[in-house]
Amino acid sequence: MTAATVLVGPERTMSADSQSRADELKQQGNTAFKEKHYALAQQFYTKALDVDPANPQLWANRAFAAIRLEEFGSAIADASKALELDPKYAKAFYRRGDASYALGHFKDAVRDFRAAIRLAPSDPDLRRKLAESEKEVKRQAFEQALAMPDEASVSEQVVLEEITVEDSYTGPRMEADESGQLRATLDFVRAMLAAFKDEQLIHRRYAMEIILQAQAILKALPSLVDVDIPQGTELTVCGDTHGQFFDLLRIFDLNGLPSETNPYLFNGDFVDRGSWSVEIILTLLAFKCLYPAHMHLTRGNHEAKSMNTIYGFVGEVKAKYTAQMADVFRETFCWLPLGYVLGGKVLVVHGGPPVQCNASLDQVRKYDRNREPPEDGPMCEMLWNDPQDQPGMLPNKRGVGVAFGPDVAKRWLESQGLQMVVRSHEVKEEGFEVAHDGYTITIFSAPNYCDQMGNKGAFIRFDSDCTPSFTQFDAAPHPNKRPMAYAAGAWASML
């Protein structure tokens, strides 16, 4: 070994200059990570790997950055590469277990956490995560054992009349219409928003009324809904809101409440992550009840049981209301449409168009959406796909769906007579991004996502010609409650 060469690990040597450069890039990545600039950290780790590709720690570090960016497929690949280089690297098992859990692959997570514990037996966080993963494996097995083909839905078993509104309840009250049915009026919804802002809940009876009435409206819709924008009017499209209720109020402050003259489309991922998901979804469903033809809601990948179990929504509903209500929400999510076509020109969908399976608009309209999202096919793609800069299609970094290039977007849109796709699903620093020569727009409406990303939020207004205009906004102040406050304790750190 020469003076210009250093030993950096078993059977690994590199020049002193290269080692110094790799260490410098790694440190820059670590600094960016600590400052929560995860995409920048990922870039530094990638550059370091270009210099030192046999360094398992760099692969594990990049996997950690990918987890924070919700690129779980990439995280699994990077952690696996680290384990190829060092089969006894506990942190790589840890990272791969985290990514597998995030995708709902609980058996894989159990395997990796057990392996990590054998190598690092004194780590309490590993033991908590293993216990939580084992619990989920048992829950899945129990639910599968109980499942019956024609089992009655939980929603159908709710007897609203048996939910008594106590005289001691001082919050907003629904009034009965001429038929005796309790209904959400605009006055009630305004009072509900004020109560939520003061961190007060509405009564369980009224919450159930809203959910079940909205569910009935959603059931009557096709899986792909056509929406006209009459001359002289506009429609507002919002992206992910993720339980950030006080930012939803900011949207309404800037753009007005939903109404027959101020229609909205919220493009999925209403819940999880943020700790006011109950308040957001009840608000949106209440406006759906008030204005069925002017409040539109798309299903996102987080309107799914697997995501809600991990990222806090189920825990939040149980804490604020009941386990039964969590099941009623789950069944309601299964009736959310998969997408909307605005003015015959613009597809609005949470993830992206179904380009890999090449499903047509007519096929999507007839699709049976009343289910948990499958792992392939049009529903999976519409909830999970992401755009990429390079041409063609690749497996998605998230580990679900595909990444589609500008050529793929253009070809599919033109085959369906569409001008563009508007999708959400990804944090954008400016709150929106116009890509693929204008064929693909991303809109994201959760500013300073999870209180740490520093991004702006944005929404789009479309006129009757389907010309978009963008409004950006900053995060609103909110009470001191951390994101994922209702997630299982071991997973609240996955931010």
PDB file of N, CA and C in Angstrom, residues 148-182:
ATOM      1  N   MET A 148     -65.365 -12.458   6.047  1.00  0.00           N
ATOM      2  CA  MET A 148     -66.407 -13.271   5.425  1.00  0.00           C
ATOM      3  C   MET A 148     -66.801 -12.613   4.109  1.00  0.00           C
ATOM      4  N   PRO A 149     -67.091 -13.416   3.069  1.00  0.00           N
ATOM      5  CA  PRO A 149     -67.340 -12.856   1.729  1.00  0.00           C
ATOM      6  C   PRO A 149     -68.432 -11.791   1.697  1.00  0.00           C
ATOM      7  N   ASP A 150     -69.545 -12.027   2.387  1.00  0.00           N
ATOM      8  CA  ASP A 150     -70.667 -11.096   2.306  1.00  0.00           C
ATOM      9  C   ASP A 150     -70.937 -10.418   3.640  1.00  0.00           C
ATOM     10  N   GLU A 151     -69.862 -10.162   4.353  1.00  0.00           N
ATOM     11  CA  GLU A 151     -70.001  -9.552   5.669  1.00  0.00           C
ATOM     12  C   GLU A 151     -70.622  -8.154   5.552  1.00  0.00           C
ATOM     13  N   ALA A 152     -71.590  -7.875   6.409  1.00  0.00           N
ATOM     14  CA  ALA A 152     -72.260  -6.570   6.380  1.00  0.00           C
ATOM     15  C   ALA A 152     -71.279  -5.471   6.732  1.00  0.00           C
ATOM     16  N   SER A 153     -71.445  -4.318   6.109  1.00  0.00           N
ATOM     17  CA  SER A 153     -70.534  -3.219   6.367  1.00  0.00           C
ATOM     18  C   SER A 153     -70.781  -2.632   7.752  1.00  0.00           C
ATOM     19  N   VAL A 154     -69.744  -2.038   8.313  1.00  0.00           N
ATOM     20  CA  VAL A 154     -69.873  -1.376   9.608  1.00  0.00           C
ATOM     21  C   VAL A 154     -70.846  -0.202   9.498  1.00  0.00           C
ATOM     22  N   SER A 155     -70.784   0.526   8.386  1.00  0.00           N
ATOM     23  CA  SER A 155     -71.672   1.683   8.193  1.00  0.00           C
ATOM     24  C   SER A 155     -73.136   1.283   8.310  1.00  0.00           C
ATOM     25  N   GLU A 156     -73.489   0.117   7.767  1.00  0.00           N
ATOM     26  CA  GLU A 156     -74.872  -0.327   7.794  1.00  0.00           C
ATOM     27  C   GLU A 156     -75.317  -0.734   9.192  1.00  0.00           C
ATOM     28  N   GLN A 157     -74.369  -0.972  10.073  1.00  0.00           N
ATOM     29  CA  GLN A 157     -74.710  -1.385  11.429  1.00  0.00           C
ATOM     30  C   GLN A 157     -74.870  -0.198  12.387  1.00  0.00           C
ATOM     31  N   VAL A 158     -74.533   1.006  11.927  1.00  0.00           N
ATOM     32  CA  VAL A 158     -74.659   2.185  12.775  1.00  0.00           C
ATOM     33  C   VAL A 158     -76.138   2.544  12.922  1.00  0.00           C
ATOM     34  N   VAL A 159     -76.596   2.680  14.141  1.00  0.00           N
ATOM     35  CA  VAL A 159     -77.967   3.126  14.414  1.00  0.00           C
ATOM     36  C   VAL A 159     -77.868   4.543  14.984  1.00  0.00           C
ATOM     37  N   LEU A 160     -78.086   5.513  14.123  1.00  0.00           N
ATOM     38  CA  LEU A 160     -77.871   6.905  14.516  1.00  0.00           C
ATOM     39  C   LEU A 160     -78.772   7.323  15.672  1.00  0.00           C
ATOM     40  N   GLU A 161     -79.984   6.809  15.681  1.00  0.00           N
ATOM     41  CA  GLU A 161     -80.946   7.216  16.707  1.00  0.00           C
ATOM     42  C   GLU A 161     -80.512   6.784  18.103  1.00  0.00           C
ATOM     43  N   GLU A 162     -79.617   5.813  18.162  1.00  0.00           N
ATOM     44  CA  GLU A 162     -79.139   5.346  19.461  1.00  0.00           C
ATOM     45  C   GLU A 162     -77.975   6.182  19.999  1.00  0.00           C
ATOM     46  N   ILE A 163     -77.486   7.118  19.179  1.00  0.00           N
ATOM     47  CA  ILE A 163     -76.405   8.006  19.631  1.00  0.00           C
ATOM     48  C   ILE A 163     -77.055   9.267  20.195  1.00  0.00           C
ATOM     49  N   THR A 164     -77.110   9.369  21.478  1.00  0.00           N
ATOM     50  CA  THR A 164     -77.817  10.458  22.149  1.00  0.00           C
ATOM     51  C   THR A 164     -76.927  11.695  22.276  1.00  0.00           C
ATOM     52  N   VAL A 165     -77.488  12.833  21.930  1.00  0.00           N
ATOM     53  CA  VAL A 165     -76.806  14.111  22.159  1.00  0.00           C
ATOM     54  C   VAL A 165     -77.202  14.606  23.538  1.00  0.00           C
ATOM     55  N   GLU A 166     -76.278  14.580  24.462  1.00  0.00           N
ATOM     56  CA  GLU A 166     -76.573  14.916  25.856  1.00  0.00           C
ATOM     57  C   GLU A 166     -76.933  16.405  25.994  1.00  0.00           C
ATOM     58  N   ASP A 167     -77.754  16.689  26.980  1.00  0.00           N
ATOM     59  CA  ASP A 167     -78.118  18.087  27.256  1.00  0.00           C
ATOM     60  C   ASP A 167     -76.896  18.914  27.630  1.00  0.00           C
ATOM     61  N   SER A 168     -75.884  18.257  28.160  1.00  0.00           N
ATOM     62  CA  SER A 168     -74.670  18.966  28.586  1.00  0.00           C
ATOM     63  C   SER A 168     -73.790  19.385  27.408  1.00  0.00           C
ATOM     64  N   TYR A 169     -74.075  18.863  26.205  1.00  0.00           N
ATOM     65  CA  TYR A 169     -73.281  19.217  25.025  1.00  0.00           C
ATOM     66  C   TYR A 169     -73.541  20.668  24.644  1.00  0.00           C
ATOM     67  N   THR A 170     -72.461  21.445  24.513  1.00  0.00           N
ATOM     68  CA  THR A 170     -72.592  22.884  24.252  1.00  0.00           C
ATOM     69  C   THR A 170     -72.097  23.298  22.872  1.00  0.00           C
ATOM     70  N   GLY A 171     -71.713  22.327  22.052  1.00  0.00           N
ATOM     71  CA  GLY A 171     -71.178  22.658  20.733  1.00  0.00           C
ATOM     72  C   GLY A 171     -72.266  22.887  19.701  1.00  0.00           C
ATOM     73  N   PRO A 172     -71.874  23.029  18.427  1.00  0.00           N
ATOM     74  CA  PRO A 172     -72.840  23.238  17.346  1.00  0.00           C
ATOM     75  C   PRO A 172     -73.826  22.077  17.260  1.00  0.00           C
ATOM     76  N   ARG A 173     -75.076  22.389  16.937  1.00  0.00           N
ATOM     77  CA  ARG A 173     -76.118  21.372  16.838  1.00  0.00           C
ATOM     78  C   ARG A 173     -76.748  21.394  15.447  1.00  0.00           C
ATOM     79  N   MET A 174     -76.943  20.212  14.902  1.00  0.00           N
ATOM     80  CA  MET A 174     -77.665  20.081  13.641  1.00  0.00           C
ATOM     81  C   MET A 174     -79.162  20.225  13.888  1.00  0.00           C
ATOM     82  N   GLU A 175     -79.864  20.773  12.898  1.00  0.00           N
ATOM     83  CA  GLU A 175     -81.317  20.877  12.953  1.00  0.00           C
ATOM     84  C   GLU A 175     -81.929  19.867  11.987  1.00  0.00           C
ATOM     85  N   ALA A 176     -83.111  19.386  12.312  1.00  0.00           N
ATOM     86  CA  ALA A 176     -83.804  18.436  11.452  1.00  0.00           C
ATOM     87  C   ALA A 176     -84.524  19.168  10.324  1.00  0.00           C
ATOM     88  N   ASP A 177     -84.555  18.554   9.128  1.00  0.00           N
ATOM     89  CA  ASP A 177     -85.302  19.131   8.015  1.00  0.00           C
ATOM     90  C   ASP A 177     -86.769  18.703   8.111  1.00  0.00           C
ATOM     91  N   GLU A 178     -87.547  18.970   7.059  1.00  0.00           N
ATOM     92  CA  GLU A 178     -88.984  18.681   7.100  1.00  0.00           C
ATOM     93  C   GLU A 178     -89.279  17.198   7.272  1.00  0.00           C
ATOM     94  N   SER A 179     -88.339  16.357   6.816  1.00  0.00           N
ATOM     95  CA  SER A 179     -88.542  14.915   6.930  1.00  0.00           C
ATOM     96  C   SER A 179     -88.061  14.357   8.264  1.00  0.00           C
ATOM     97  N   GLY A 180     -87.487  15.229   9.082  1.00  0.00           N
ATOM     98  CA  GLY A 180     -86.962  14.788  10.365  1.00  0.00           C
ATOM     99  C   GLY A 180     -85.504  14.383  10.324  1.00  0.00           C
ATOM    100  N   GLN A 181     -84.850  14.472   9.143  1.00  0.00           N
ATOM    101  CA  GLN A 181     -83.448  14.107   8.982  1.00  0.00           C
ATOM    102  C   GLN A 181     -82.553  15.264   9.433  1.00  0.00           C
ATOM    103  N   LEU A 182     -81.591  14.971  10.284  1.00  0.00           N
ATOM    104  CA  LEU A 182     -80.625  15.993  10.668  1.00  0.00           C
ATOM    105  C   LEU A 182     -79.764  16.353   9.466  1.00  0.00           C
TER     106      LEU A 182
END
